[in-house]
Coordinates of C-alpha atoms and ligand atoms in Angstrom, one line a residue:
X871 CA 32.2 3.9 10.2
X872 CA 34.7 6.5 10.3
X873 CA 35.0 8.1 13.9
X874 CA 35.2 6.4 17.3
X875 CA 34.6 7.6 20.8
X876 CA 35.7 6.0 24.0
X877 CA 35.3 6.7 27.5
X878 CA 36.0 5.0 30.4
X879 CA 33.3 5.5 33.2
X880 CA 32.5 4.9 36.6
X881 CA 34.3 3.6 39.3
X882 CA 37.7 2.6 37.4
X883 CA 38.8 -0.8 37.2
X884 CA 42.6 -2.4 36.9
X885 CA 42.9 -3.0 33.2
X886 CA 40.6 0.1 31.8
X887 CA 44.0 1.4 29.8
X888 CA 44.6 -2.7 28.3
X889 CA 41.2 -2.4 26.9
X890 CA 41.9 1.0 25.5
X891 CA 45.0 0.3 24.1
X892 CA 43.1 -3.0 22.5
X893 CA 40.5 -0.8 21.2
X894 CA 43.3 1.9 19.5
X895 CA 45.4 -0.7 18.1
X896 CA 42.2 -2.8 16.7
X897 CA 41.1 0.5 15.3
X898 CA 43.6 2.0 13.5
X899 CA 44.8 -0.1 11.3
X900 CA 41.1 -0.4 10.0
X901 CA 40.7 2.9 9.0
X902 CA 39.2 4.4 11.6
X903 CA 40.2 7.5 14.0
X904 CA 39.7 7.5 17.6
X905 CA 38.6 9.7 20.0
X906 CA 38.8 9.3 23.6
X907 CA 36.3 11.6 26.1
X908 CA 38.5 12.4 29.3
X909 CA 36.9 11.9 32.7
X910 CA 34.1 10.0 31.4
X911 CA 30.7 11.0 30.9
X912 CA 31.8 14.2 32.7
X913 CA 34.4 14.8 29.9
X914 CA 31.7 14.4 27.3
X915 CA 29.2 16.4 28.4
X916 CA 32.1 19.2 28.9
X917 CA 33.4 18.1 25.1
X918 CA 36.5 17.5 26.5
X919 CA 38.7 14.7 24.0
X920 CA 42.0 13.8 23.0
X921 CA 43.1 11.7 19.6
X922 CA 44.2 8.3 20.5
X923 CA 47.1 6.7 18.1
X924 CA 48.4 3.3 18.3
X925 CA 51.8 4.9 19.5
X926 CA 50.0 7.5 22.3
X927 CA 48.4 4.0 23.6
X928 CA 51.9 2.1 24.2
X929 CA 52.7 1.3 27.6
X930 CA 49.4 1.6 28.8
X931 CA 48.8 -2.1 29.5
X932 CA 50.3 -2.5 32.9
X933 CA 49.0 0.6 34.5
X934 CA 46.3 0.5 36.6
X935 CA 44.0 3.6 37.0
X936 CA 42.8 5.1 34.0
X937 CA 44.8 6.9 31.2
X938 CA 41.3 9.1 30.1
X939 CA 40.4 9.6 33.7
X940 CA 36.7 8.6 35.3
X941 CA 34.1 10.2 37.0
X942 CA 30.4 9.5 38.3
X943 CA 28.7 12.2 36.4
X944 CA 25.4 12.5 38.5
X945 CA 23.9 14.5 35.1
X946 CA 23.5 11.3 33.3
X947 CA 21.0 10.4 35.1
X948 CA 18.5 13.4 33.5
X949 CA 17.1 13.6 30.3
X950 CA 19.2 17.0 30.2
X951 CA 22.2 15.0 30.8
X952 CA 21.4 12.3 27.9
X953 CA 20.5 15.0 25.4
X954 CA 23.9 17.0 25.6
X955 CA 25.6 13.6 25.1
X956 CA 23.5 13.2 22.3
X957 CA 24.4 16.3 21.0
X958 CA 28.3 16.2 21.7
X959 CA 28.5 12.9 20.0
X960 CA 26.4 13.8 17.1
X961 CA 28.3 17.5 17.1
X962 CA 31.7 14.9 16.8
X963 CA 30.2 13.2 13.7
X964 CA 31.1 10.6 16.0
X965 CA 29.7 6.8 14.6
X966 CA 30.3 4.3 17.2
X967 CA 30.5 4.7 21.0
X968 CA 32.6 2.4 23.2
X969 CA 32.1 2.5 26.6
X970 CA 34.6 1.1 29.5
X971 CA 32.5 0.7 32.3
X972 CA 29.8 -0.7 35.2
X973 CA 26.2 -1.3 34.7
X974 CA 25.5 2.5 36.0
X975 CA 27.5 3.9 32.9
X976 CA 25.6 0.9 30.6
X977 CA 22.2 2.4 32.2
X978 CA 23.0 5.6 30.5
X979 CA 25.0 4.1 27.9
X980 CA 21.2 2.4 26.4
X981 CA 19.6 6.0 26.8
X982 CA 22.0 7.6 24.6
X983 CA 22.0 4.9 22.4
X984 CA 18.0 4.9 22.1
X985 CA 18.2 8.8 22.0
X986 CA 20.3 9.1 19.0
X987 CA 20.5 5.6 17.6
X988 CA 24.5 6.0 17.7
X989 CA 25.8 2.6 18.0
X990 CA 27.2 1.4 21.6
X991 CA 29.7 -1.1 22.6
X992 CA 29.9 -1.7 26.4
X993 CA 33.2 -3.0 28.0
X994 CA 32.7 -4.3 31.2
X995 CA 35.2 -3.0 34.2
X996 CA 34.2 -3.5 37.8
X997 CA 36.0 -4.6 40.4
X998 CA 32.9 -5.8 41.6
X999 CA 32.2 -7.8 38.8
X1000 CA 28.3 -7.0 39.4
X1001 CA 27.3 -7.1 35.6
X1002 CA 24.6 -9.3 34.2
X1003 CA 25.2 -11.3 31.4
X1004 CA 28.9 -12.0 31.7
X1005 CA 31.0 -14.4 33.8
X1006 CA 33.8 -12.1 34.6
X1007 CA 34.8 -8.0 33.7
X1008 CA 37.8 -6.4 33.6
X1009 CA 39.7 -5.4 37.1
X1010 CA 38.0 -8.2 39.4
X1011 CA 40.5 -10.7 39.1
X1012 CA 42.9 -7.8 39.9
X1013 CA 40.7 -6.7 42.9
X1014 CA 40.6 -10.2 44.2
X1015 CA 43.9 -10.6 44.5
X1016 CA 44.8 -7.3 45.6
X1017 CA 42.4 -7.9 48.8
X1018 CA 44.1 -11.6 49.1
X1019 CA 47.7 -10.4 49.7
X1020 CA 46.1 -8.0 52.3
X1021 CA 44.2 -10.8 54.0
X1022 CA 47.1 -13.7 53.6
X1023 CA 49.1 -10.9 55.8
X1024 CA 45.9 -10.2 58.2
X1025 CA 46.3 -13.6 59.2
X1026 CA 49.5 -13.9 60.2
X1027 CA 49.3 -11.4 62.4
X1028 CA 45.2 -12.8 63.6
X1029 CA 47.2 -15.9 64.3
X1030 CA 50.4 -14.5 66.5
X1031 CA 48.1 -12.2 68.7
X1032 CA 44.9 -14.9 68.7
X1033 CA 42.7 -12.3 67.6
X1034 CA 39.7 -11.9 64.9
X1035 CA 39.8 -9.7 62.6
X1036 CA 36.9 -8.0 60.2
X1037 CA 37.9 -7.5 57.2
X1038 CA 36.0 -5.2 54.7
X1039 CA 36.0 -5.7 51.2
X1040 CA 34.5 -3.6 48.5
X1041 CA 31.0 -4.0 47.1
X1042 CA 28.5 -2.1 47.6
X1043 CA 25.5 -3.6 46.3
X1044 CA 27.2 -7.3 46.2
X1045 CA 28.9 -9.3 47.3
X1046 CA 31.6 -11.3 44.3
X1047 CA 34.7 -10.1 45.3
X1048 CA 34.1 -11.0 49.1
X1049 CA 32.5 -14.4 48.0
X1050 CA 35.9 -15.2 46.0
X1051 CA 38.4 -13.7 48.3
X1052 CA 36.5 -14.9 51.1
X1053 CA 36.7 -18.5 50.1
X1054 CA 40.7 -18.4 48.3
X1055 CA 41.7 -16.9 51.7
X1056 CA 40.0 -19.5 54.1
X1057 CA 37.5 -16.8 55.6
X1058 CA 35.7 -18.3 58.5
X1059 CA 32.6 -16.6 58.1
X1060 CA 31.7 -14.4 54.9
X1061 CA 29.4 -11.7 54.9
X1062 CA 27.6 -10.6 51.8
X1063 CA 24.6 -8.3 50.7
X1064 CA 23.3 -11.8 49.2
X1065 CA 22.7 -14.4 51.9
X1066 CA 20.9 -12.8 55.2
X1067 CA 22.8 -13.6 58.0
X1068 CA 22.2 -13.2 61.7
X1069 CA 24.8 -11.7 64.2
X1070 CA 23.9 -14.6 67.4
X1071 CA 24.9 -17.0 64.5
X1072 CA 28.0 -15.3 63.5
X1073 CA 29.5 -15.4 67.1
X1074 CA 27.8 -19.4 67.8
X1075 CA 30.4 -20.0 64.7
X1076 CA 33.2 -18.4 65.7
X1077 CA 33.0 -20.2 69.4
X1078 CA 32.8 -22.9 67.9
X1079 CA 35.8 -22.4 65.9
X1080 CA 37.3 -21.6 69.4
X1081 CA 36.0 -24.7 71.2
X1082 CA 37.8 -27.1 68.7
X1083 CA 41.0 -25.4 69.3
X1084 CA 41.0 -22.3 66.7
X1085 CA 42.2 -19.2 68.3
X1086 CA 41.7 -16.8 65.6
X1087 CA 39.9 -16.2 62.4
X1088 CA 39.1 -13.9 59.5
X1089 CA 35.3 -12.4 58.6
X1090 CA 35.2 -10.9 55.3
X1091 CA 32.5 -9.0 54.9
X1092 CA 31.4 -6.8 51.8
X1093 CA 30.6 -3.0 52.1
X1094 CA 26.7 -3.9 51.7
X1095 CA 26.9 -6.5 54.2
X1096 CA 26.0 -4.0 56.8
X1097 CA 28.1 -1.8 59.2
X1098 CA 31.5 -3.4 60.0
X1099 CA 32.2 -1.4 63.3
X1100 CA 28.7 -2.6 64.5
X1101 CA 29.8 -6.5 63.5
X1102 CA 33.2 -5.9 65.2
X1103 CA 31.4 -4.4 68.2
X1104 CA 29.1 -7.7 68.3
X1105 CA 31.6 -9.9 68.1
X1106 CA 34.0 -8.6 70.6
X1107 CA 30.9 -8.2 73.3
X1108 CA 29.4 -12.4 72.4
X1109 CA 32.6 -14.5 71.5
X1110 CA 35.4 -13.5 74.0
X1111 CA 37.4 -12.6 70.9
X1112 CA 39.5 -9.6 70.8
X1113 CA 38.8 -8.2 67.4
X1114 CA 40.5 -6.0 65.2
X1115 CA 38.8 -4.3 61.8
X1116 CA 40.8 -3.5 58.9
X1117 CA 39.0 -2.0 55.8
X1118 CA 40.9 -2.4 52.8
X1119 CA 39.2 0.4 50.5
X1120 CA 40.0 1.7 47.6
X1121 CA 43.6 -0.4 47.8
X1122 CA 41.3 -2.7 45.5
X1123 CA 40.6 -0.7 42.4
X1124 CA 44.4 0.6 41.9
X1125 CA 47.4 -1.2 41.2
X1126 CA 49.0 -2.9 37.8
X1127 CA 46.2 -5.6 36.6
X1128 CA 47.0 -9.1 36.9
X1129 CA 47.7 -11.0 33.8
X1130 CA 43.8 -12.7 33.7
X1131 CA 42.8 -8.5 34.0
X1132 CA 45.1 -7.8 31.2
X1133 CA 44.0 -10.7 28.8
X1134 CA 40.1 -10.0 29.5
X1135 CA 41.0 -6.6 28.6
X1136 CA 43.1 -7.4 25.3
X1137 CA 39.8 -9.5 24.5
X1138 CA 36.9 -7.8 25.1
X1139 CA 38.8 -4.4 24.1
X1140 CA 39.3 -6.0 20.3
X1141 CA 36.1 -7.5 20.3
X1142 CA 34.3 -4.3 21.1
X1143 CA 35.9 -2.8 17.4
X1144 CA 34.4 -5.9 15.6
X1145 CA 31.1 -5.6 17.4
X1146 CA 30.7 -2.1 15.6
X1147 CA 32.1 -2.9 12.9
X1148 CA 29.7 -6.1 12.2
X1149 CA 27.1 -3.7 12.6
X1150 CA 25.9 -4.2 16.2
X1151 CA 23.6 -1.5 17.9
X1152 CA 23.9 -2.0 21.4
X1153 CA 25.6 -4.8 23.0
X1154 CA 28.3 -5.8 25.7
X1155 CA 31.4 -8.0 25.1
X1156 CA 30.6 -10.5 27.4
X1157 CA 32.4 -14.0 28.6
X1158 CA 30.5 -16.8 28.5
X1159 CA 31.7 -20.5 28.8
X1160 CA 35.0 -18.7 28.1
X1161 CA 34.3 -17.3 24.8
X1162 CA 34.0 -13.5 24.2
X1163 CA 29.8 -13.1 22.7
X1164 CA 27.6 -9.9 22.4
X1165 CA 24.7 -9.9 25.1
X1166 CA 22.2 -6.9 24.6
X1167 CA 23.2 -3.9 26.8
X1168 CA 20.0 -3.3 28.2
X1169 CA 19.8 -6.8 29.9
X1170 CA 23.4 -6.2 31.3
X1171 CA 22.4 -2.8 32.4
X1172 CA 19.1 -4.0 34.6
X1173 CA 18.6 -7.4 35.6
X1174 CA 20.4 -8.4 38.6
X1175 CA 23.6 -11.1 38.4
X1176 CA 22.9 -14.1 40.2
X1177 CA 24.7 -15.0 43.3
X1178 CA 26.7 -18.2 43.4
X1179 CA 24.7 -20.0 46.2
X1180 CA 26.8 -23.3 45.5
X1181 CA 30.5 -21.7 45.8
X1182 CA 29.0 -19.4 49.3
X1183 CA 27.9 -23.1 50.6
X1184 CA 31.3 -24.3 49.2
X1185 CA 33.7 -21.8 51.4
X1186 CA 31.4 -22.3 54.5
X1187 CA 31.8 -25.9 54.4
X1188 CA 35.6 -26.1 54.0
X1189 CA 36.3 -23.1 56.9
X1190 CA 34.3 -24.6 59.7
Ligands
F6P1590 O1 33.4 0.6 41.5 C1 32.7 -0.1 42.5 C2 33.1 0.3 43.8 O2 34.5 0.1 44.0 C3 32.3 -0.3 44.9 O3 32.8 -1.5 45.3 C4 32.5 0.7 46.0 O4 31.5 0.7 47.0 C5 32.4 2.0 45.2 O5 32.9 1.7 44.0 C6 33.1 3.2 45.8 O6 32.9 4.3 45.0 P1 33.6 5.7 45.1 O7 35.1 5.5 44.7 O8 32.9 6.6 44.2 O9 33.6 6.1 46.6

């Protein structure tokens, strides 16, 4: 193994530019030159690339964003798509492929791989830490946190006025970074894609909450929890509540990673060198029980995280 390519794909994630300065500085002094495809997968269709040195990668660690850029390259999704990155890579002499990214950019990350039989290391960065296989990825902890400050602050102000507020975190598909914010920030109802929920029972809580003395609150609710103005509008109509909405966006995927971000990065960044260089086809640095293992990309890439029922039980129980 001579030649490595990175990219970092998909939605970014606080702590993209630690992993890729672990990956450099693991690299290089192994012998190996790396390349780094700009603006992901669109960057290697287009054959777009910079040389990455051990120097160029100082200073990257606290910075959020990403230094190579990101993109949702809709053409990876044809067999078009798959077979110019085949060729790109192979037209690189490129011999191992790392990739910084969610289980969208894995998806394609396994067709390349089975295309051209190109090792591929995935590195996984989501805020939404929606990624099978693995306890954590790099940028959640960051997210979490980042939507906790916002909250702490939505509360103070819930509390003066005696209002309710709906807050929206991200997630589109599910529901993790609500679930953990939801239950650090003392969330009186959470709302996620996971565990069906019906409005009537929503607002029975919240008077509730207002009958034993509680004049405000906080509902965090995921993106794929449903439509946030409509819950609002419920709300405001069923509990005698005024209620405010704040949507906290893309607040949550910028911003310098927190230290458990950074570390995750350093980790899985180094490990992902060793995985190619032990010979490994197609796998994901993954944390389990704490330790950094390989878990086959493809499983990452399809089957479906499971929800922590216990910890959802958990936060409902101790905000009532
Ligand atoms: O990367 C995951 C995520 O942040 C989701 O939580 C969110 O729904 C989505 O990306 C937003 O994507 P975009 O930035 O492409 O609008």
């Amino acid at each position: 193994m001579k030649l490595i390519a990175v990219a970092t794909t998909g939605g970014d994630a606080p702590g993209m530019n630690a992993a890729l300065r672990a990956i450099v500085k693991a690299a290089i002094p192994r012998g190996l030159r790396v390349i780094g495809f700009e603006r992901g997968y669109a960057g290697l269709l287009a054959n777009d690339f910079v040389f990455l040195d051990d120097v160029l990668v100082d200073g990257l660690m606290h910075l959020g964003g990403t230094y190579l850029k990101s993109s949702r390259a809709e053409a990876m999704k044809t067999e078009d798509g798959i077979s110019r990155a085949v060729d790109v890579l192979e037209g690189n002499g490129v011999d191992g492929f790392i990739v910084i990214g969610g289980n969208g950019s894995f998806r394609a990350a396994c067709e390349i791989q089975e295309a051209s039989g190109i090792p591929i290391i995935g590195v996984p960065a989501s805020i939404d830490n929606d990624i099978a296989g693995t306890e954590t990825t790099i940028g959640f902890d960051t997210a979490v946190n980042t939507a906790l400050e916002a909250i702490d602050k939505i509360r103070d102000t819930a509390t003066s006025h005696e209002r309710v507020f709906v807050v929206e975190v991200m997630g589109r598909n599910r529901g993790f970074i609500a679930l953990e914010v939801g239950l650090a920030a003392g969330a009186e109802v959470i709302l996620v894609p996971e565990v069906e929920y019906d409005i009537e029972e929503v607002c029975e809580r919240l008077k509730g909450i207002s009958r034993r003395g509680k004049r405000s609150g906080v509902v965090v609710m995921a993106e794929g929890a449903g439509d946030c103005m409509r819950v609002k509008g419920a709300l405001e109509e069923r509990t005698g509540f005024e209620v405010r909405l704040a949507r906290l966006g893309h607040i949550q995927r910028g911003g310098r990673p927190t230290a458990r971000s950074r570390l995750l990065a350093c980790e899985m960044g180094a490990a992902s060198v060793k995985f190619l260089l032990e010979g490994r086809k197609r796998d994901m640095t993954a944390v389990q029980a704490g330790r950094i293992v390989p878990v086959d990309l493809k499983y990452a890439s399809t089957v479906e995280k499971p929800f922590d029922r216990r910890l959802y039980d958990l936060a409902m129980a101790l905000s009532s």
